[in-house]
Amino acid sequence: MKGYLHAGLGAVIRSVVKAHESVVQAAGAMLPAQFVLAQHAAGISRTVLLGAAANLRFADHLASGPLTATDLAARCQADEGAVHRTMRALVALGIFELGSDGRFRNNRISKALCTGAQGSALNAALYWASGSNVAAWGDYLRTVQTGETAFDRVHGMSLWSWLRKNPQEASDFNGYMQEVTEVAAPAIAMGYPFSEIRTLCDVGGGRGTLLAGILEANPNLRGILADAPTVLEDARAFLTERGVIDRIERIPTDFFERVPEGADAYLLKDILHDWDDIRAIQVLRNIRRAAKPDARVLIVEIMVEPHDTEFLGTMIDVLMMTVCGGRQRSRDDFRNLFDAAGFRLSRVVKIAHLMSVVEGIAI
């Protein structure tokens, strides 16, 4: 029942997101164009305001009760005036509240910035406001002019190399990916017929957030978690806590070299969109070499068709272009990748939480 409730919530979220986009567009149509454009142009200020609140743990400090800017600044060892002005701006954005007594307090939105909160967005705020990410977006114009990835150009290395050299940013990034997966996992688990599968290999599955959710919804399913050795070690405690450690084999994997053999299906959530077609085909070919005939490959991503204008999909697409060199793909794009790697596109299963499961069959 819990899974169905989460899947139903995913459908509600999808509807509310679309309604929100419609309301924003309708409001924009009634305002002067320069006002609308100025608001959009100021978007970076919202990013860094949230990043400051996340880094200084404002929401954590307010969790025990309201505080003045003086008290809040003392607790996070920051400038009193700057804290007051930052919090005042965040209140204006609907994040935090300011009482008539001059004290700031958490509201429904800011509570999602608390450490360890259910439905947390703390790591999302930390990642988006990280110096490396903001710097890459600052050079976006040249990406539009050249088609080259801004992150590589600005930092002289790929995002993945950068994260290996900067463990705190890697922790924030991985936490952000976990937050995103935790929100989507119940809808994915209920939206695709995983009961048809006996062994599912989650390729690049991190600490197993999605795989654990799928196994909880399918008691007869066994899993393989394939990722880097350090990631798998971190996964042990999480999978034990979720009660699925005995049903999951953890296998160290570099998916550009090889993947575990013999699974009935291979799952890749938000993996291929990080890479260009050449690298994506390389990953799929490695899966095809490991897969038995008729095994499935399941790509879980937001699909974006050439003329789609839905906000989330298009924004993630330009994020991939800016920081990874990848892209969100259409149905035909996936068909072409599958054809090049030895799979046949068999179906696309739309799930409630804005994503799709693109299924290929090994031929």
XYZ file of C-alpha atoms in Angstrom:
363
model
C 0.000 0.000 0.000
C 2.843 2.387 0.841
C 4.284 2.032 -2.672
C 0.909 2.750 -4.276
C 0.530 5.837 -2.107
C 3.946 7.083 -3.203
C 3.157 6.338 -6.858
C -0.095 8.251 -6.487
C 1.818 11.128 -4.906
C 4.132 11.124 -7.935
C 1.139 11.605 -10.229
C -0.062 14.475 -8.055
C 3.393 16.079 -8.145
C 3.480 15.836 -11.934
C 0.074 17.526 -12.168
C 1.017 20.237 -9.670
C 4.314 20.951 -11.475
C 2.445 21.432 -14.740
C -0.150 23.612 -13.042
C 2.625 25.704 -11.483
C 4.258 26.200 -14.887
C 0.906 27.306 -16.320
C 0.327 29.781 -13.475
C 3.832 31.242 -13.859
C 3.323 31.638 -17.615
C -0.087 33.216 -17.087
C 1.339 35.663 -14.532
C 4.154 36.520 -16.917
C 1.656 37.309 -19.653
C 0.103 39.984 -17.437
C 3.371 41.675 -16.417
C 5.647 44.000 -18.397
C 8.172 41.991 -20.389
C 11.131 43.785 -18.812
C 9.885 42.849 -15.324
C 9.592 39.159 -16.259
C 13.027 39.104 -17.883
C 14.635 40.927 -14.962
C 13.247 38.325 -12.550
C 14.630 35.500 -14.669
C 17.987 37.253 -15.062
C 18.294 37.487 -11.277
C 18.027 33.708 -10.908
C 21.671 33.337 -9.877
C 20.961 35.438 -6.768
C 18.414 32.848 -5.616
C 20.937 30.069 -6.150
C 23.641 31.699 -4.033
C 21.200 32.826 -1.326
C 20.039 29.239 -0.884
C 23.634 28.035 -1.016
C 24.596 30.382 1.821
C 21.614 29.250 3.911
C 22.553 25.624 3.299
C 26.257 26.032 4.013
C 25.632 27.975 7.235
C 22.851 25.577 8.246
C 20.348 28.343 8.997
C 17.452 25.853 9.061
C 19.260 23.595 11.540
C 19.882 26.516 13.897
C 16.209 27.528 13.693
C 14.928 23.980 14.233
C 14.771 24.480 18.002
C 12.907 27.793 17.736
C 12.911 31.347 16.345
C 16.065 33.481 16.527
C 17.011 37.077 15.896
C 19.617 37.778 13.251
C 22.042 38.549 16.085
C 21.575 35.130 17.663
C 21.578 33.320 14.308
C 24.802 35.061 13.256
C 26.452 34.109 16.541
C 25.517 30.461 16.111
C 26.896 30.200 12.580
C 29.831 32.580 13.171
C 28.829 35.043 10.456
C 28.298 38.777 10.113
C 25.107 39.943 11.834
C 24.141 42.524 9.231
C 24.783 40.186 6.307
C 22.810 37.398 7.967
C 19.850 39.715 8.531
C 19.847 40.936 4.933
C 20.238 37.398 3.564
C 17.419 36.031 5.712
C 15.179 38.973 4.832
C 15.673 38.226 1.126
C 14.943 34.528 1.672
C 11.750 35.442 3.546
C 10.757 37.523 0.513
C 11.222 34.381 -1.610
C 8.895 32.404 0.684
C 11.762 30.558 2.389
C 11.781 31.125 6.183
C 9.469 33.534 8.012
C 10.006 36.771 9.921
C 7.766 37.335 12.931
C 6.495 40.638 14.293
C 8.960 40.126 17.157
C 11.858 40.457 14.692
C 12.835 36.797 14.975
C 13.313 34.464 12.036
C 11.741 30.994 12.023
C 11.471 27.970 9.768
C 8.460 27.375 7.547
C 7.364 24.360 5.496
C 9.849 25.151 2.730
C 12.907 25.934 4.833
C 12.481 22.745 6.877
C 13.634 20.862 3.760
C 17.036 22.521 4.300
C 17.449 20.774 7.683
C 20.145 18.123 7.886
C 18.636 14.646 7.579
C 15.100 15.909 6.992
C 12.709 13.622 5.171
C 12.390 14.961 1.643
C 15.532 17.040 2.181
C 16.846 19.436 -0.476
C 19.932 20.435 1.518
C 22.396 18.774 -0.834
C 20.595 20.182 -3.872
C 21.156 23.701 -2.531
C 24.795 22.924 -1.695
C 25.516 21.434 -5.124
C 23.840 24.119 -7.240
C 25.602 26.906 -5.334
C 29.024 25.201 -5.318
C 31.825 27.351 -6.683
C 32.640 24.930 -9.489
C 29.037 24.739 -10.703
C 28.422 28.492 -10.566
C 31.696 29.130 -12.418
C 30.713 26.712 -15.182
C 27.346 28.411 -15.672
C 29.156 31.738 -15.749
C 30.814 30.643 -19.010
C 27.605 29.318 -20.578
C 27.686 31.811 -23.461
C 30.748 30.106 -24.919
C 29.013 26.754 -24.646
C 26.182 28.099 -26.801
C 28.706 29.515 -29.265
C 30.876 26.397 -29.477
C 28.795 23.459 -28.224
C 31.615 22.609 -25.817
C 31.090 21.669 -22.179
C 31.582 24.697 -19.936
C 32.746 22.753 -16.869
C 35.634 21.090 -18.725
C 36.676 24.393 -20.270
C 36.545 26.446 -17.053
C 38.165 23.893 -14.742
C 40.469 22.079 -17.142
C 38.958 18.710 -16.253
C 35.660 16.865 -16.345
C 33.101 17.065 -13.569
C 33.983 13.503 -12.549
C 37.711 14.269 -12.273
C 36.891 17.408 -10.293
C 34.728 15.491 -7.825
C 37.496 12.941 -7.262
C 39.815 15.809 -6.302
C 37.236 17.669 -4.177
C 35.667 15.226 -1.700
C 33.335 17.754 -0.044
C 31.759 18.725 -3.369
C 31.584 15.033 -4.245
C 29.707 14.393 -1.012
C 27.282 17.241 -1.767
C 26.789 15.997 -5.339
C 26.217 12.396 -4.291
C 23.817 13.556 -1.588
C 21.901 15.561 -4.186
C 21.636 12.510 -6.460
C 20.397 10.489 -3.495
C 17.760 13.115 -2.676
C 16.477 13.056 -6.251
C 16.367 9.253 -6.318
C 14.603 8.974 -2.954
C 11.780 11.148 -4.269
C 11.396 9.191 -7.511
C 12.134 5.622 -6.299
C 8.620 4.626 -5.107
C 6.991 5.708 -8.369
C 9.663 3.899 -10.416
C 9.281 0.733 -8.314
C 5.513 0.688 -8.854
C 5.459 2.042 -12.396
C 7.384 -0.740 -14.170
C 6.638 -4.510 -13.953
C 9.798 -5.521 -12.091
C 7.925 -8.651 -10.964
C 8.710 -10.072 -14.424
C 12.426 -10.090 -13.517
C 14.361 -12.427 -11.226
C 17.747 -10.639 -11.049
C 18.171 -6.912 -11.569
C 21.594 -5.266 -11.905
C 21.663 -1.578 -11.027
C 24.600 -0.159 -12.997
C 26.088 2.930 -11.372
C 23.418 2.670 -8.690
C 25.295 4.533 -5.943
C 24.554 3.215 -2.489
C 21.451 1.412 -3.757
C 18.620 3.830 -3.004
C 16.586 2.895 -6.084
C 17.492 -0.802 -6.011
C 16.423 -1.071 -2.365
C 13.069 0.526 -3.173
C 12.483 -1.861 -6.067
C 13.381 -4.916 -3.970
C 11.098 -3.794 -1.154
C 8.203 -3.642 -3.621
C 9.144 -7.019 -5.203
C 9.983 -9.630 -2.532
C 10.991 -12.321 -5.045
C 13.532 -10.127 -6.833
C 17.276 -10.293 -6.220
C 19.659 -7.458 -7.001
C 23.204 -6.706 -8.081
C 24.624 -3.298 -7.201
C 27.445 -2.382 -9.594
C 29.517 0.701 -8.783
C 32.968 1.827 -7.638
C 34.458 -0.030 -4.625
C 34.341 3.019 -2.336
C 30.685 3.587 -3.198
C 29.814 -0.039 -2.497
C 31.475 0.099 0.894
C 29.355 3.113 1.761
C 26.286 1.208 0.565
C 26.669 -1.591 3.117
C 25.194 0.272 6.093
C 22.373 1.758 4.034
C 21.297 -1.590 2.535
C 21.505 -3.212 5.960
C 19.276 -0.510 7.410
C 16.769 -1.028 4.589
C 16.732 -4.779 5.272
C 17.770 -5.871 1.762
C 21.504 -6.494 2.207
C 21.027 -10.284 1.981
C 19.276 -9.963 -1.398
C 21.900 -7.763 -3.075
C 25.298 -8.768 -4.394
C 27.695 -5.835 -4.529
C 30.190 -6.024 -7.417
C 32.923 -3.400 -8.034
C 32.385 -2.052 -11.535
C 33.685 0.484 -14.018
C 30.857 0.483 -16.546
C 33.174 1.800 -19.262
C 35.172 -1.439 -18.916
C 32.682 -4.179 -18.000
C 29.515 -4.932 -16.054
C 28.449 -8.074 -14.140
C 27.208 -10.939 -16.278
C 23.992 -12.919 -16.257
C 21.314 -10.551 -14.906
C 17.816 -10.648 -16.365
C 17.773 -6.852 -16.596
C 20.255 -3.985 -16.321
C 19.034 -0.719 -14.818
C 20.636 2.674 -15.491
C 18.987 5.648 -13.814
C 20.303 9.037 -14.938
C 23.544 7.502 -16.197
C 23.475 7.786 -19.989
C 22.353 11.407 -19.936
C 25.755 12.298 -18.427
C 27.553 11.253 -21.599
C 27.685 11.892 -25.325
C 26.492 9.230 -27.761
C 29.925 7.637 -28.184
C 30.370 7.031 -24.483
C 26.728 6.041 -23.979
C 27.047 3.398 -26.713
C 30.227 2.129 -25.059
C 28.333 1.562 -21.799
C 25.462 -0.162 -23.599
C 27.828 -2.413 -25.555
C 29.477 -3.513 -22.319
C 26.044 -4.380 -20.980
C 25.217 -6.271 -24.170
C 28.403 -8.349 -23.826
C 27.396 -9.255 -20.277
C 23.725 -9.865 -21.052
C 22.181 -13.116 -22.188
C 19.839 -13.045 -25.207
C 16.477 -11.427 -24.421
C 17.840 -9.725 -21.293
C 16.529 -6.218 -20.761
C 18.234 -2.879 -20.407
C 16.122 -0.295 -18.564
C 17.043 3.362 -18.963
C 15.302 5.553 -16.375
C 15.467 9.210 -17.380
C 13.310 12.158 -18.330
C 12.737 11.902 -22.072
C 12.783 15.133 -24.060
C 11.431 15.163 -27.602
C 12.758 17.781 -30.078
C 9.833 20.157 -29.599
C 9.123 19.539 -25.898
C 9.028 22.669 -23.748
C 8.367 21.180 -20.301
C 10.481 23.087 -17.812
C 12.197 20.287 -15.879
C 13.293 18.193 -18.859
C 14.616 21.132 -20.865
C 16.483 22.583 -17.886
C 18.137 19.258 -17.048
C 19.121 18.987 -20.700
C 21.032 22.294 -20.646
C 22.545 21.303 -17.276
C 23.928 18.178 -18.932
C 25.296 20.266 -21.794
C 26.949 22.689 -19.371
C 28.546 20.390 -16.801
C 28.776 16.894 -18.319
C 28.681 17.078 -22.100
C 25.631 14.811 -22.101
C 21.977 15.358 -22.965
C 18.382 14.321 -22.376
C 17.267 12.100 -25.245
C 14.155 11.438 -27.296
C 12.596 8.106 -28.167
C 14.409 8.083 -31.524
C 17.702 8.941 -29.798
C 17.342 5.894 -27.552
C 16.389 3.712 -30.509
C 19.593 4.764 -32.278
C 21.715 4.038 -29.193
C 20.107 0.627 -28.787
C 20.560 -0.226 -32.460
C 24.265 0.606 -32.238
C 24.752 -1.499 -29.108
C 22.811 -4.680 -29.940
C 19.459 -3.947 -28.328
C 15.967 -3.498 -29.736
C 13.765 -0.721 -28.364
C 10.712 -2.592 -27.124
C 8.643 -0.057 -25.156
C 8.666 3.162 -23.183
C 6.847 3.052 -19.844
C 5.929 6.492 -18.526
C 5.870 6.594 -14.759
C 4.139 9.041 -12.484
C 7.188 10.963 -11.344
C 8.063 12.833 -14.574
C 10.366 10.044 -15.761
C 10.160 7.160 -18.232
C 11.584 3.647 -18.319
C 13.007 3.036 -21.782
C 13.213 -0.721 -22.280
C 15.553 -2.458 -24.706
C 15.832 -6.182 -25.422
C 19.194 -7.837 -26.157
C 19.275 -9.292 -29.681
